[in-house]
CSV table of C-alpha atoms in Angstrom, one decimal:
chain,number,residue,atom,x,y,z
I,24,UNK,CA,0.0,0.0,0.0
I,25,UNK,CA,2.9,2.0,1.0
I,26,UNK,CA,4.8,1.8,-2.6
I,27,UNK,CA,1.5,2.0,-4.2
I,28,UNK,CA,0.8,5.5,-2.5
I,29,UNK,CA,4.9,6.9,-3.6
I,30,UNK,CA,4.3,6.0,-6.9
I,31,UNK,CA,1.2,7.8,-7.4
I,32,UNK,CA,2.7,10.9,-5.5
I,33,UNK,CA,5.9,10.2,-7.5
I,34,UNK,CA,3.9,10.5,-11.0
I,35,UNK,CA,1.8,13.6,-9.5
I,36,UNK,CA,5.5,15.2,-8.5
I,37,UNK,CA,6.7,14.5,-12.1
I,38,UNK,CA,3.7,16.4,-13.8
I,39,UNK,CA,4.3,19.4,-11.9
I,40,UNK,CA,8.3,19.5,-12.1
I,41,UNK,CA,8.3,19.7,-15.7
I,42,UNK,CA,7.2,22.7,-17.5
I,43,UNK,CA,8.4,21.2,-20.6
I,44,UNK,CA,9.3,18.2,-22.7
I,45,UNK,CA,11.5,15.7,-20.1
I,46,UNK,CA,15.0,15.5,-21.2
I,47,UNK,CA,16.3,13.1,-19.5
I,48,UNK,CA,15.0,9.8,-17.4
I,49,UNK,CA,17.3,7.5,-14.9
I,50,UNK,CA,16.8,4.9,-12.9
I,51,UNK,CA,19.3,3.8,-10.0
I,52,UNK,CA,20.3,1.2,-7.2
I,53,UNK,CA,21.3,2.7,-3.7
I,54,UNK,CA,22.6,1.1,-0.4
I,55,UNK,CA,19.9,2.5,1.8
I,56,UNK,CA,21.2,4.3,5.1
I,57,UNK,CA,24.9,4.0,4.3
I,58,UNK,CA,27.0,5.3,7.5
I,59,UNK,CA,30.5,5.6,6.3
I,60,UNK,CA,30.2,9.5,4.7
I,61,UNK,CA,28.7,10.3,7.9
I,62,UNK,CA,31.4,9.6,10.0
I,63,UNK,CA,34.0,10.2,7.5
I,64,UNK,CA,32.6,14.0,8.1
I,65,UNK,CA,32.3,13.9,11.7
I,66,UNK,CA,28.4,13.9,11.4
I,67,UNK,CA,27.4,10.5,12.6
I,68,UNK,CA,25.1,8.1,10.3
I,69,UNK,CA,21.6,7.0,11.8
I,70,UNK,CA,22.6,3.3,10.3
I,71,UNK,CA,19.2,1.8,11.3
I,72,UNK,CA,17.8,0.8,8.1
I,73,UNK,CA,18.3,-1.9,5.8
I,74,UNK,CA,17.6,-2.5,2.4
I,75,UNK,CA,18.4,-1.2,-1.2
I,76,UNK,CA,16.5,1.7,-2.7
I,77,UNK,CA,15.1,1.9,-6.3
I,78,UNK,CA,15.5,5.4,-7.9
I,79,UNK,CA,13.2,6.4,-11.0
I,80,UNK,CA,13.2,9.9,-11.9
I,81,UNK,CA,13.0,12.9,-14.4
I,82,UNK,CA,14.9,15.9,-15.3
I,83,UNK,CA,13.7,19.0,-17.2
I,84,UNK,CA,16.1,20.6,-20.0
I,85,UNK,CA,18.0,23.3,-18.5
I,86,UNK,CA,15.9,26.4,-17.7
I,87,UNK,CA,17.4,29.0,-19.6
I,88,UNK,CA,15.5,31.6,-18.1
I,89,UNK,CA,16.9,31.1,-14.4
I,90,UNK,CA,20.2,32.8,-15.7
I,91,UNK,CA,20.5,34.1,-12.4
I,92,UNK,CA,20.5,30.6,-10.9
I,93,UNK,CA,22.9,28.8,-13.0
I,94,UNK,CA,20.1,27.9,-15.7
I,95,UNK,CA,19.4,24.4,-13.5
I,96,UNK,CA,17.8,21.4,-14.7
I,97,UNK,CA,14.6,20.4,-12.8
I,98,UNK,CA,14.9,17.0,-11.1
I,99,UNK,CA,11.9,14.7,-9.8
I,100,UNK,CA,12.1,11.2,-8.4
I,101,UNK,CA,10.4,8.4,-5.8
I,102,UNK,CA,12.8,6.4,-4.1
I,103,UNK,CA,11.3,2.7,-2.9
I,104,UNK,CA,13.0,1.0,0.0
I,105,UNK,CA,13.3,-3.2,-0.5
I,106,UNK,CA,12.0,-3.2,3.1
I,107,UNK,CA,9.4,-0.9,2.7
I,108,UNK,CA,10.6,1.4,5.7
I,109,UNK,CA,11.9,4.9,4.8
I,110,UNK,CA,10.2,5.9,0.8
I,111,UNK,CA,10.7,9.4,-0.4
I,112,UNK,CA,9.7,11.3,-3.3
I,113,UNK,CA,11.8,14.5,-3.9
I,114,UNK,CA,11.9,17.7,-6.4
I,115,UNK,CA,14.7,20.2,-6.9
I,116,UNK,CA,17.3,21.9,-8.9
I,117,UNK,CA,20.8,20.3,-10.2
I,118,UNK,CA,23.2,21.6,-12.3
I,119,UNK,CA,26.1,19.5,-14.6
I,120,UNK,CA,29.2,20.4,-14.6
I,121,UNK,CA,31.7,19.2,-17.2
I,122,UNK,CA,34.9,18.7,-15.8
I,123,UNK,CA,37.2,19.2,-18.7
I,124,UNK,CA,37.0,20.5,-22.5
I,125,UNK,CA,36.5,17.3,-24.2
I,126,UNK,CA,33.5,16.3,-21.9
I,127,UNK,CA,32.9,12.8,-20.6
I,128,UNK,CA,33.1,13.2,-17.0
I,129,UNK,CA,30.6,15.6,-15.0
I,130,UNK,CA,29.5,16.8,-11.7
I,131,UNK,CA,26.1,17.3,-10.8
I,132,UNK,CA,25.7,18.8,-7.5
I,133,UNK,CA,21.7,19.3,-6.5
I,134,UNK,CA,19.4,20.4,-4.0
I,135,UNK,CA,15.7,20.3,-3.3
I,136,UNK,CA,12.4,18.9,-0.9
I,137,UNK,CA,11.6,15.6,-0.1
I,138,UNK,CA,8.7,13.8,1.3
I,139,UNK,CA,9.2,10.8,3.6
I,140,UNK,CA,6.7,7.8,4.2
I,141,UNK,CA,9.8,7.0,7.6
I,142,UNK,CA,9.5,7.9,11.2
I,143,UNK,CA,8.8,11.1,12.7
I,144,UNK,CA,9.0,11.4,16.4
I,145,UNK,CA,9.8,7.8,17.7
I,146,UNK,CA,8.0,7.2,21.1
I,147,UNK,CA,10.4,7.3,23.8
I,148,UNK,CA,11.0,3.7,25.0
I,149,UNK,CA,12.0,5.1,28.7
I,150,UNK,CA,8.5,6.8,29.5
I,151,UNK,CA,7.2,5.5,32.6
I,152,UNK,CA,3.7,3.1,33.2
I,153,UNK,CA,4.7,1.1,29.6
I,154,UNK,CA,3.8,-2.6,29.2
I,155,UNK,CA,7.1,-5.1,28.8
I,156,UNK,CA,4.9,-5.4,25.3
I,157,UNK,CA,5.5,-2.4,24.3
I,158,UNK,CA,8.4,-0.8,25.6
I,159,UNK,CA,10.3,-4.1,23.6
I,160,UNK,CA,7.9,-2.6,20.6
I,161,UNK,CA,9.3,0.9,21.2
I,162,UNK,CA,12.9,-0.2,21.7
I,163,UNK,CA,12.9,-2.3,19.0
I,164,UNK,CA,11.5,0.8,16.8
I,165,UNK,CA,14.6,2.6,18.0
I,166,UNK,CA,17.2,0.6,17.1
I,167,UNK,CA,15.5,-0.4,13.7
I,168,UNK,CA,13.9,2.7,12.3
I,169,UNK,CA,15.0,6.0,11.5
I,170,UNK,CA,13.8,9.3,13.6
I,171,UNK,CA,14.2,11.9,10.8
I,172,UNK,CA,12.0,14.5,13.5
I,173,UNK,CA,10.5,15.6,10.2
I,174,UNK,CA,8.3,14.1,6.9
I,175,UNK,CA,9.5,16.9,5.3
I,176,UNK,CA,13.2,17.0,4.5
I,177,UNK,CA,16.0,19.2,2.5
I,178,UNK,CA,17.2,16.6,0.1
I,179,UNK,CA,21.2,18.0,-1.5
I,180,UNK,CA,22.9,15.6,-3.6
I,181,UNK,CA,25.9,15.1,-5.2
I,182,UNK,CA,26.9,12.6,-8.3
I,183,UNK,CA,29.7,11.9,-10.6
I,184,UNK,CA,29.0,11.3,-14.0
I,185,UNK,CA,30.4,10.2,-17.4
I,186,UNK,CA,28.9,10.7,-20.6
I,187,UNK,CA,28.8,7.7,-22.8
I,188,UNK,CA,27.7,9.2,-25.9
I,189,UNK,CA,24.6,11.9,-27.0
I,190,UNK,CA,21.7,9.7,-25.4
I,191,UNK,CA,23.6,7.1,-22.1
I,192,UNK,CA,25.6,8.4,-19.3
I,193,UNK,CA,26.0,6.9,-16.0
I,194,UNK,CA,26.5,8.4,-12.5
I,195,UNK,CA,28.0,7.6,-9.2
I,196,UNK,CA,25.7,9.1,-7.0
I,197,UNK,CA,25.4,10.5,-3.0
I,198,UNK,CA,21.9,11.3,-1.5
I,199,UNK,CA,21.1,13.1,1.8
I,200,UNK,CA,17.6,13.5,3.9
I,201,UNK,CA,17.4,15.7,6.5
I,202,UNK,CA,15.1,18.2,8.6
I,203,UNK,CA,18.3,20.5,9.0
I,204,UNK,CA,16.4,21.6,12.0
I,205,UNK,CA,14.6,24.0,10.6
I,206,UNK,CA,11.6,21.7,9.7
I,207,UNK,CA,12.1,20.3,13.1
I,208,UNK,CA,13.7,20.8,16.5
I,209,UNK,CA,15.1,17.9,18.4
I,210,UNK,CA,15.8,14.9,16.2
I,211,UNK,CA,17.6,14.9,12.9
I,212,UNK,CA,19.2,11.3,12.3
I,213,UNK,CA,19.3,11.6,8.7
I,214,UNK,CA,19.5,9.6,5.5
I,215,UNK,CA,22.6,8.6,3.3
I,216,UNK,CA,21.9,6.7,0.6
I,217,UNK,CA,24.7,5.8,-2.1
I,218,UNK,CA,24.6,4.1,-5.4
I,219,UNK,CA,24.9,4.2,-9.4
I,220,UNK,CA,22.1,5.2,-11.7
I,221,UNK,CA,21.8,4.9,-15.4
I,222,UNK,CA,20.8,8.2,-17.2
I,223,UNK,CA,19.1,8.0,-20.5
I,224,UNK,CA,18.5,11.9,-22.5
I,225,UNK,CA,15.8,12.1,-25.2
């Protein structure tokens, strides 16, 4: 029911991201909840969640008009988790950045809003009067689920791409979720996923 829902919001999120014709589609495969960037940048990694995550998204041509913004591409996609825990759709801006003069390899730094399906505000598992029953449910919750403290989450992103010719290109790609605690005070355990997508422009 859960995927069923993301999809539909997904499709609904693609409509309204894309003024114009779609340039480009992908599709990727991310280790969900990925701890090692985290750490390697002194921010800690919520490394509660398991699974792979399924990316299918969208970009718009750039928008020439947004001069003053770096004339971005428009990005949409729905992210679905093998375990069916943390699903997010999100929509923002990225840019590519050829790194070179005869092309091939690319940046494509990005940022935008997600939506998450995960946890927001896990019941504390120390409040007094619980059940055995359910403070083992509510410990269990916090050792295997995510708090993000927020549905609604900044979503940056960062991805190395190479261009394979005028229509393939493939990226190495890093995704964060977070409330930045501005969407939310309190807790802000975050989302890394990390993974390769295949980018096809049309």
């Amino acid at each position: 029911m859960k995927t069923a829902m993301f999809a539909a919001a997904a499709v609904a999120a693609l409509g309204f991201a894309a003024p114009a014709m779609a340039e480009e589609v992908f599709a990727g495969l991310y280790k969900h909840d990925v701890t090692f960037i985290g750490e390697a940048v002194g921010l800690g990694a919520a490394g509660r969640e398991d699974g792979v995550d399924i990316h299918l998204g969208y970009r718009t041509d750039r928008i020439e008009s947004l001069t003053w913004l770096g004339k971005p591409q428009v990005h949409a996609f729905v992210s679905l988790n093998s375990e069916n825990t943390s699903n997010f759709v999100a929509v923002g801006f990225d840019w590519k950045i050829e790194l070179g003069a005869r092309g091939g390899f690319y940046l494509r730094p990005g940022f935008g809003l997600a939506y998450t399906d995960g946890e927001a505000g896990l019941p504390p598992a120390n409040a007094p009067n619980l059940t055995p029953e359910e403070r083992a449910r509510r410990t269990n919750l916090y050792y295997t689920r995510i708090d993000f403290g927020s549905q609604v989450l900044f979503e940056p992103e960062l991805a190395l791409g190479y261009q394979f010719n005028d229509s393939w290109s493939a990226e190495l790609s890093y995704t964060h979720l977070s409330n930045g605690q501005i969407f939310a005070q309190g807790k802000n355990q975050g989302l890394d996923d990390v993974g390769v997508r295949l980018v096809y422009a049309f």
